[in-house]
CSV table of N, CA and C in Angstrom, one decimal:
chain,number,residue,atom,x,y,z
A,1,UNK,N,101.7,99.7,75.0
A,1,UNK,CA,102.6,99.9,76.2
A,1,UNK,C,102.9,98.5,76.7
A,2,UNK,N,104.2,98.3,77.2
A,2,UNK,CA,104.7,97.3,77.1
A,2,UNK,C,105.4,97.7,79.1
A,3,UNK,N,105.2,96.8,79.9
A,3,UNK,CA,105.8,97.1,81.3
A,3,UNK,C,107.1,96.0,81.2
A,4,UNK,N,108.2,96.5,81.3
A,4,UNK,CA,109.4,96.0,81.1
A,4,UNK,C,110.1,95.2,82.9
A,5,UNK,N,109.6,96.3,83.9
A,5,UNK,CA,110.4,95.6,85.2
A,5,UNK,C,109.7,96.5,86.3
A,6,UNK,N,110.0,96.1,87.4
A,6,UNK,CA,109.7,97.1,88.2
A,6,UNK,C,110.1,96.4,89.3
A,7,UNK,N,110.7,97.9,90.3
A,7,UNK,CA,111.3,97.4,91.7
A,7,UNK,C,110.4,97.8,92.7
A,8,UNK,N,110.3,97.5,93.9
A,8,UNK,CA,109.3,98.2,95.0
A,8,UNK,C,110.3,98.3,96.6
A,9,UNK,N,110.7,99.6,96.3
A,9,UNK,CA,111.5,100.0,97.6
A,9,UNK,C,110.4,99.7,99.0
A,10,UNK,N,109.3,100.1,99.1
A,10,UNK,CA,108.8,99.9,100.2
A,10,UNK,C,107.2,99.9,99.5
A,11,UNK,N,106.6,98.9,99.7
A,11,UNK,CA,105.2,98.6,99.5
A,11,UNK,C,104.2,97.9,99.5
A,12,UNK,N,103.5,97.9,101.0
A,12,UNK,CA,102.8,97.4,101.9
A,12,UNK,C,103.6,96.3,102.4
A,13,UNK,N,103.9,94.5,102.4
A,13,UNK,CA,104.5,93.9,103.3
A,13,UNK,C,106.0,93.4,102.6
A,14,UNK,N,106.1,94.0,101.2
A,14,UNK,CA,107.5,94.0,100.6
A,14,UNK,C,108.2,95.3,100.2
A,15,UNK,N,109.6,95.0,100.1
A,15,UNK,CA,110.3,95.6,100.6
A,15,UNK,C,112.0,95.1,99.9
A,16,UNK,N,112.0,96.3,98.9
A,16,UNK,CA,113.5,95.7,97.7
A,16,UNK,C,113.2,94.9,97.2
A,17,UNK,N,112.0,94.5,96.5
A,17,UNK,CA,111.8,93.6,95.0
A,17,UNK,C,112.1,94.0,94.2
A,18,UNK,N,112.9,93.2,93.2
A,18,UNK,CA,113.1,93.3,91.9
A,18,UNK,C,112.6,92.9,90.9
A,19,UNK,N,111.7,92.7,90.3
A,19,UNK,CA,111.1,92.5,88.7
A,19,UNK,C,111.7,92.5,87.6
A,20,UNK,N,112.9,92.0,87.1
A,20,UNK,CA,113.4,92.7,85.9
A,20,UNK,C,112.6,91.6,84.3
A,21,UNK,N,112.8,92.1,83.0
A,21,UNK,CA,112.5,91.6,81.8
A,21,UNK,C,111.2,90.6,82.2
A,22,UNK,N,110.3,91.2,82.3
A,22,UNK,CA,109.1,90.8,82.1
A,22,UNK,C,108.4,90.3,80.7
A,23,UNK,N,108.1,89.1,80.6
A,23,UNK,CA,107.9,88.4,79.4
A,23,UNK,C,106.7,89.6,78.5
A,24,UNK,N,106.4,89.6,77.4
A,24,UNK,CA,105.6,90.0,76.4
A,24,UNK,C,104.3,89.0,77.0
A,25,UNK,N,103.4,89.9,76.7
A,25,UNK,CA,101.6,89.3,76.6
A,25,UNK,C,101.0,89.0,78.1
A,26,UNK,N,100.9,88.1,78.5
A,26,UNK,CA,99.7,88.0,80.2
A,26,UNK,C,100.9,87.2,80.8
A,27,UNK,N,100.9,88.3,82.5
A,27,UNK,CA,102.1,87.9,83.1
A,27,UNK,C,101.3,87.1,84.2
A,28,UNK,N,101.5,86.2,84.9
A,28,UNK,CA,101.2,85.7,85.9
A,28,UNK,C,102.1,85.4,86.9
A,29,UNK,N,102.0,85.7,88.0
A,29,UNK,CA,102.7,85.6,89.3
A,29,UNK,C,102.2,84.4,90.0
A,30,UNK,N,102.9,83.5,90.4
A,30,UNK,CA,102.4,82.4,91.0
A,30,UNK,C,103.5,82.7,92.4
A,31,UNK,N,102.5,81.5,93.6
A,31,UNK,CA,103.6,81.8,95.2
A,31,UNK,C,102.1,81.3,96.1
A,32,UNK,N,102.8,81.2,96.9
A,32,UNK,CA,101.8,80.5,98.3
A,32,UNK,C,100.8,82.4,98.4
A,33,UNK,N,100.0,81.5,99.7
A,33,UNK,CA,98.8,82.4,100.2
A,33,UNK,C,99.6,83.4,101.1
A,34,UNK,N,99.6,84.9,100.9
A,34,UNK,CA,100.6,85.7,101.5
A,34,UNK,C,101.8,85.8,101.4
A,35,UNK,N,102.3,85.9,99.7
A,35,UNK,CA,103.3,86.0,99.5
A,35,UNK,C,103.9,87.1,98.6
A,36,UNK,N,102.5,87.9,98.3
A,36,UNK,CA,102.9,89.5,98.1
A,36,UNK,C,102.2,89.7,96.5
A,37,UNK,N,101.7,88.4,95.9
A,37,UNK,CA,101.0,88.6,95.0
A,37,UNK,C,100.4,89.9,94.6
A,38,UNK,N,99.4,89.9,95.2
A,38,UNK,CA,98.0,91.0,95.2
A,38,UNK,C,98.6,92.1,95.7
A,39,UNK,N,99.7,92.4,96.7
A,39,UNK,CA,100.7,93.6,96.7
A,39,UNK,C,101.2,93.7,95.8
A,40,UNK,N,102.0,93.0,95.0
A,40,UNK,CA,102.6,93.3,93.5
A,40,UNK,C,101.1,94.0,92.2
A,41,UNK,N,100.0,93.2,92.4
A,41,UNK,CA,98.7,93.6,91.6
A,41,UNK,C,98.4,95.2,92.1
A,42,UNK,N,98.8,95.3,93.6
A,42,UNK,CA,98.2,96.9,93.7
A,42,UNK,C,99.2,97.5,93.7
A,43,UNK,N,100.4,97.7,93.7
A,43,UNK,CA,101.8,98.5,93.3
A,43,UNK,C,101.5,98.8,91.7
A,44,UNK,N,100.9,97.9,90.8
A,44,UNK,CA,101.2,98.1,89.3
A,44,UNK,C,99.8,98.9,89.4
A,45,UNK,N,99.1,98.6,89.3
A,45,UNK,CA,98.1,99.6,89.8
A,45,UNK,C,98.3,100.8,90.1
A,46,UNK,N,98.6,101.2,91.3
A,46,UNK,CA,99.0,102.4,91.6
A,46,UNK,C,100.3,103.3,91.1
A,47,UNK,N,101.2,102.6,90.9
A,47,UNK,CA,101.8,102.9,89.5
A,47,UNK,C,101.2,103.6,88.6
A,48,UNK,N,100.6,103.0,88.2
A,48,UNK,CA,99.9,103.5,86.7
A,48,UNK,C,98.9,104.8,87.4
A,49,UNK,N,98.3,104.4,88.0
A,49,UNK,CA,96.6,105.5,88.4
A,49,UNK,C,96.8,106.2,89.5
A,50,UNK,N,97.7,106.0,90.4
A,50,UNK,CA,97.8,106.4,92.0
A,50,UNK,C,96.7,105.9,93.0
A,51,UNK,N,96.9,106.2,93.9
A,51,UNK,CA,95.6,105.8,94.8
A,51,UNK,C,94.8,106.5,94.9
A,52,UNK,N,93.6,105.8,95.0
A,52,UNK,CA,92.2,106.6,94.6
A,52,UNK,C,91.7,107.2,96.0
A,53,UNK,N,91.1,108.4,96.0
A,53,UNK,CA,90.6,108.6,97.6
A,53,UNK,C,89.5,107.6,97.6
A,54,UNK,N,89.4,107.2,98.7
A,54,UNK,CA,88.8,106.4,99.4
A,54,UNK,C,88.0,106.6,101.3
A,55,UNK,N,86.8,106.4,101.1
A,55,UNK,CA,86.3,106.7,102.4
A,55,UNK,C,86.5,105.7,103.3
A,56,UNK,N,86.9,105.7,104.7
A,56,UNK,CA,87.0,104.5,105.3
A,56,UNK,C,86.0,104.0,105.8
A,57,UNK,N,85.7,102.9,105.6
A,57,UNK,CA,84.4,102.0,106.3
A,57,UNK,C,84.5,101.2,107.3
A,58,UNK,N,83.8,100.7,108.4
A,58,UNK,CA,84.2,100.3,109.5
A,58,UNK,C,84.8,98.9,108.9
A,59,UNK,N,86.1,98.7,109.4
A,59,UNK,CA,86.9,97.6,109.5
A,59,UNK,C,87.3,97.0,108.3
A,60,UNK,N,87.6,98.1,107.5
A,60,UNK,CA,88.6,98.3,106.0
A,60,UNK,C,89.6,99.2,106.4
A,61,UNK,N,90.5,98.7,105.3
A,61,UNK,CA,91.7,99.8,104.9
A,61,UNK,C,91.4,100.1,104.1
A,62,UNK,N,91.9,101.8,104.0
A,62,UNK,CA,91.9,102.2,102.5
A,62,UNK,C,92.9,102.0,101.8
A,63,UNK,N,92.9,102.0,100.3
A,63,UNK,CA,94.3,101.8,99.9
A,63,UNK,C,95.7,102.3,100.5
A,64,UNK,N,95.6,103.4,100.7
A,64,UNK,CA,96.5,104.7,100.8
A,64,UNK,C,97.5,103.8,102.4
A,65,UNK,N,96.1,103.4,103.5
A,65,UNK,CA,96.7,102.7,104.8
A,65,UNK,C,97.1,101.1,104.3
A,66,UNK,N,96.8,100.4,103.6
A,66,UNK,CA,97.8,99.4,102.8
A,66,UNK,C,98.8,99.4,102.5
A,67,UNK,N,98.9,100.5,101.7
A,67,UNK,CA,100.3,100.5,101.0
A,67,UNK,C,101.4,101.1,101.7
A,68,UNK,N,101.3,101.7,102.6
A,68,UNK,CA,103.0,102.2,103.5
A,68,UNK,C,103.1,101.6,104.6
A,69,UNK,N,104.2,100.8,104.3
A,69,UNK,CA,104.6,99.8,105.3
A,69,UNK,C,104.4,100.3,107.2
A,70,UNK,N,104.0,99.4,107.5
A,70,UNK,CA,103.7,99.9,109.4
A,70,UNK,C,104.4,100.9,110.4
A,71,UNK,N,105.9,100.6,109.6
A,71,UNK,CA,107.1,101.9,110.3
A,71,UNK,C,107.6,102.8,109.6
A,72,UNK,N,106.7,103.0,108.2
A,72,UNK,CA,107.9,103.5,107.4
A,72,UNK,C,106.2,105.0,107.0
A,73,UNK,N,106.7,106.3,106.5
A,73,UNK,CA,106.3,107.3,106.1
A,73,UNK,C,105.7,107.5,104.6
A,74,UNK,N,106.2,106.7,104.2
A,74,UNK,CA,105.8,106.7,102.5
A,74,UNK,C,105.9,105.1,101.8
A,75,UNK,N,105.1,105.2,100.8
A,75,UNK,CA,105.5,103.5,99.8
A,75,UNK,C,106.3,104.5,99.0
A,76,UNK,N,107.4,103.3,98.6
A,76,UNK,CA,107.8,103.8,96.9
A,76,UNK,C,108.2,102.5,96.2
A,77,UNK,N,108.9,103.1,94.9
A,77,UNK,CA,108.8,102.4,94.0
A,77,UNK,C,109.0,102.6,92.4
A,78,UNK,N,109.3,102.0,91.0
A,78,UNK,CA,109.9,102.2,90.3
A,78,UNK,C,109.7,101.6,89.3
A,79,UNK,N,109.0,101.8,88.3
A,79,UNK,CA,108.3,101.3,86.6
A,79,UNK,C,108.6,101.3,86.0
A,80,UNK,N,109.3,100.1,84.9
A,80,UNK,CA,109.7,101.0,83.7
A,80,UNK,C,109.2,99.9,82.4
A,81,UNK,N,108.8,101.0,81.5
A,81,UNK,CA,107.8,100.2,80.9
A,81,UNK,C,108.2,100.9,79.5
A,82,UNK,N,107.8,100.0,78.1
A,82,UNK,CA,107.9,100.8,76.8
A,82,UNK,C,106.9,100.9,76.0
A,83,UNK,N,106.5,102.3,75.9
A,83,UNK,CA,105.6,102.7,74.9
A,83,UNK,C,105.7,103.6,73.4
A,84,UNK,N,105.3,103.4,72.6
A,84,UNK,CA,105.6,104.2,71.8
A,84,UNK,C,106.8,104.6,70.8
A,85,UNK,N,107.4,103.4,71.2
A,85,UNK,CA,109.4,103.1,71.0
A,85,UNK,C,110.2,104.0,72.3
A,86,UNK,N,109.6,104.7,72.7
A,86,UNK,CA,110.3,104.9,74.0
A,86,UNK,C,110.5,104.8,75.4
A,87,UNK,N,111.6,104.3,76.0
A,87,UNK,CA,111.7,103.9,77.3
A,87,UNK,C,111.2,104.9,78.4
A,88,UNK,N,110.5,104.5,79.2
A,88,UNK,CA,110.2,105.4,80.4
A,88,UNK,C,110.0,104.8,81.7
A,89,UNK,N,110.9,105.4,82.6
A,89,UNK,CA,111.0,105.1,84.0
A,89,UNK,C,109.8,106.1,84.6
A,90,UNK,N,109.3,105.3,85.9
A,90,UNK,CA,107.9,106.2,86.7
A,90,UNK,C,108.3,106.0,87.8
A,91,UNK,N,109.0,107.1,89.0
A,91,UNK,CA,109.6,106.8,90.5
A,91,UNK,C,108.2,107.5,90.9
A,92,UNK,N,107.6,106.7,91.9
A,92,UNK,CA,106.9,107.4,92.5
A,92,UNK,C,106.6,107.1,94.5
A,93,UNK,N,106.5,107.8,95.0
A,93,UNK,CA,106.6,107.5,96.3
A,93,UNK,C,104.9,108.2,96.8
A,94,UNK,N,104.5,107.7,97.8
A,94,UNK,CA,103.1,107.8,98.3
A,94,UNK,C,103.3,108.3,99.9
A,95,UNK,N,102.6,109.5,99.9
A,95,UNK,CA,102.6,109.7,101.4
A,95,UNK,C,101.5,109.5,102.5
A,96,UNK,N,101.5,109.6,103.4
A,96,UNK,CA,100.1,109.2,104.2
A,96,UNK,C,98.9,110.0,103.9
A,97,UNK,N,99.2,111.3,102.9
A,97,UNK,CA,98.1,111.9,102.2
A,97,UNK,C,98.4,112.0,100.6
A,98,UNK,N,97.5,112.5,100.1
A,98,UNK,CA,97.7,113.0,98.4
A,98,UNK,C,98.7,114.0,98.6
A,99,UNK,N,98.9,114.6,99.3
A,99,UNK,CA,99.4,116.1,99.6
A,99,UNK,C,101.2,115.8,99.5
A,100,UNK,N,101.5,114.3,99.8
A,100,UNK,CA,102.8,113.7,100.2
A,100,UNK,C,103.6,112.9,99.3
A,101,UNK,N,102.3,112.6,98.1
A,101,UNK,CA,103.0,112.2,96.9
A,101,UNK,C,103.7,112.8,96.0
A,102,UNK,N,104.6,112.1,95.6
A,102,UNK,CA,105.7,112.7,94.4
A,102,UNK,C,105.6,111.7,93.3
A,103,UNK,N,105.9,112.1,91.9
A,103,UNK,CA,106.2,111.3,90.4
A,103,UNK,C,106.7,111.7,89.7
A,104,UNK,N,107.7,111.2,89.1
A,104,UNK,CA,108.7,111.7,88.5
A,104,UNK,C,108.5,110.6,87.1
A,105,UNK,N,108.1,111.2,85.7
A,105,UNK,CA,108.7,110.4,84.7
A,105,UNK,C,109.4,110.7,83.8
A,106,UNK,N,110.9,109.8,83.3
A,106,UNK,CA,111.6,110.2,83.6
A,106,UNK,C,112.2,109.2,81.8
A,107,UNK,N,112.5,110.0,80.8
A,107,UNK,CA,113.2,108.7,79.7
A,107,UNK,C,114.6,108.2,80.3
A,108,UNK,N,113.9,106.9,80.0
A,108,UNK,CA,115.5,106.0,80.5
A,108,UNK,C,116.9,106.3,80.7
A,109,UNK,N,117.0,106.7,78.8
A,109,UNK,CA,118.1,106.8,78.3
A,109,UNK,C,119.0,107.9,78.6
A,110,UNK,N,118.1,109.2,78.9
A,110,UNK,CA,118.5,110.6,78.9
A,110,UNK,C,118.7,111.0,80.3
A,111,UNK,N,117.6,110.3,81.2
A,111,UNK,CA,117.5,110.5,82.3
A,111,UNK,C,116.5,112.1,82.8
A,112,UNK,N,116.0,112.3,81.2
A,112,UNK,CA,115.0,113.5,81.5
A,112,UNK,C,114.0,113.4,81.9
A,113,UNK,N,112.8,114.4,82.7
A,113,UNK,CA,111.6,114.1,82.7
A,113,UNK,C,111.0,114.4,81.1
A,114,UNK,N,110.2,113.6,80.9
A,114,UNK,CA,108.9,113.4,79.6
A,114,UNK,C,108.0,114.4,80.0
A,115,UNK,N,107.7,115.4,79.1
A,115,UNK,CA,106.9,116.3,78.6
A,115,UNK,C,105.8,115.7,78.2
A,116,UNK,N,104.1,115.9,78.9
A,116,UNK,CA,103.4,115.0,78.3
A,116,UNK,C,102.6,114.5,79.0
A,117,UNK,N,102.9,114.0,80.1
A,117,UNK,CA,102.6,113.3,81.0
A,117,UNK,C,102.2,113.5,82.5
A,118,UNK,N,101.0,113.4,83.2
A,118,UNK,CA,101.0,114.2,85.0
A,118,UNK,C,101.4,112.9,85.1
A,119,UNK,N,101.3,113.2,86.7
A,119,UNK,CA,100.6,111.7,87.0
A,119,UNK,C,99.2,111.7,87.5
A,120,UNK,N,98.4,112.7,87.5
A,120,UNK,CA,96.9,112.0,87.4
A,120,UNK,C,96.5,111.6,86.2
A,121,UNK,N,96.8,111.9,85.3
A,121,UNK,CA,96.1,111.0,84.3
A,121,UNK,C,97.8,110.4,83.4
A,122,UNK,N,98.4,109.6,84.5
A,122,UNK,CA,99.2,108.7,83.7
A,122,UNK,C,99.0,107.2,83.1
A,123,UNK,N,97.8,106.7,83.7
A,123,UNK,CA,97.5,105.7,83.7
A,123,UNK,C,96.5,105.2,82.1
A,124,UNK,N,95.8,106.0,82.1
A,124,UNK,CA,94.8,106.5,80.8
A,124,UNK,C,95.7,107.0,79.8
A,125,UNK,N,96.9,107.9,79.9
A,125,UNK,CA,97.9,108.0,79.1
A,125,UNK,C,98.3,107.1,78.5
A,126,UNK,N,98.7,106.1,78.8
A,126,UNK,CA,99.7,105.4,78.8
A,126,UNK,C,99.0,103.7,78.0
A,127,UNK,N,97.8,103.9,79.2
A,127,UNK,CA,96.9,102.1,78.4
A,127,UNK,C,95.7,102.7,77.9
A,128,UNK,N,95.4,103.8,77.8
A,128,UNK,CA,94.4,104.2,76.7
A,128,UNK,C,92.6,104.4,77.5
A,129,UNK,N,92.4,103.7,78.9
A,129,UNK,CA,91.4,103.8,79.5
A,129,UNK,C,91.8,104.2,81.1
A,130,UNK,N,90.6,104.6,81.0
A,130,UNK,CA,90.5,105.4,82.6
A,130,UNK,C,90.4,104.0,83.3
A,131,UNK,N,91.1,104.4,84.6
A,131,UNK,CA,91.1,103.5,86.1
A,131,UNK,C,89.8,102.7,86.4
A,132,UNK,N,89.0,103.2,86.0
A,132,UNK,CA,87.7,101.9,86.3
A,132,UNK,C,87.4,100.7,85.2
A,133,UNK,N,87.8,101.1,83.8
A,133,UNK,CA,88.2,100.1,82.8
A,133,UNK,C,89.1,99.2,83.2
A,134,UNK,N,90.3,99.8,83.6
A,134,UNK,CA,91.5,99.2,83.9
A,134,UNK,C,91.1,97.9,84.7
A,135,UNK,N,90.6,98.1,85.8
A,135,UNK,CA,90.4,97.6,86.6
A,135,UNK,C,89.5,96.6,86.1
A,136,UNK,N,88.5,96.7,85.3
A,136,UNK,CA,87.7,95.8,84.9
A,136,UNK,C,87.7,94.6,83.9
A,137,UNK,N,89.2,94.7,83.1
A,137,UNK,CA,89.6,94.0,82.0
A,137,UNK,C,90.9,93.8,82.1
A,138,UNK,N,91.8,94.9,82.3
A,138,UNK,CA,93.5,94.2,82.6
A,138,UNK,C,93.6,93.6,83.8
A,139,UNK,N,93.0,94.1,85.1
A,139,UNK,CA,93.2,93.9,86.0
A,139,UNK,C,92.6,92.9,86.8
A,140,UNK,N,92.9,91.6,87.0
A,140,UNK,CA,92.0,90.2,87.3
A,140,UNK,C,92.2,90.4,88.8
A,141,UNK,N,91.6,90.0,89.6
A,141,UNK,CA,91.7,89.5,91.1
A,141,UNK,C,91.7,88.1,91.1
């Protein structure tokens, strides 16, 4: 699996980023302290796995209250990545519950949804390990 670009209509403190042709092999984002880094690390993230329930602990956010911007009802946002020789787009938007999310994936070309695929287990689909792998080897802090 190859992640080609991705846009983020609304997610956590940005808002209409574009990502396009993402180089082959380990991508690195460089930028000052609070510049949306680690928001771009949990948008691709949640992309791929969604957001995990999470219990809230005194004077944390859970992911779910991170990611939807302060005025706004929902994150969204837009993946498109190549696996398999075929192109696939991933719209997915987050609501202030599980209950509020939508995912749509969708081949490029055709503009169909892919047969194949939830989205709870798109993430594992797609890079071959479940969300706690992920996180332990692709995913650097």
């Amino acid at each position: 699996m190859r992640i080609r670009a991705f846009h983020i209509d609304a997610f956590g403190v940005l808002s209409q980023v574009t990502v396009d042709d993402l180089p082959r092999g380990m991508g690195i984002f460089l930028g000052n302290n609070e510049a949306g880094k680690s928001t771009i690390q949990l948008f691709l993230r949640v992309m791929l796995y969604g957001v995990p329930n999470q219990r809230k602990t005194a004077g944390t956010l859970r992911d779910r209250e991170r990611i939807i911007p302060w005025n706004e009802k929902t994150a969204e946002g837009i993946l498109r990545l190549e696996t398999d020789g075929r192109a696939l787009e991933i719209r997915r938007r987050f609501g202030k519950t599980a209950a509020g999310d939508r995912t749509e994936i969708l081949d490029v070309h055709t503009g169909e949804p892919v047969p194949g695929y939830t989205a709870e287990h798109l993430g594992e689909a797609l890079m071959g390990v479940p969300a706690a792998v992920f996180e332990k080897t692709y995913w650097l802090r």
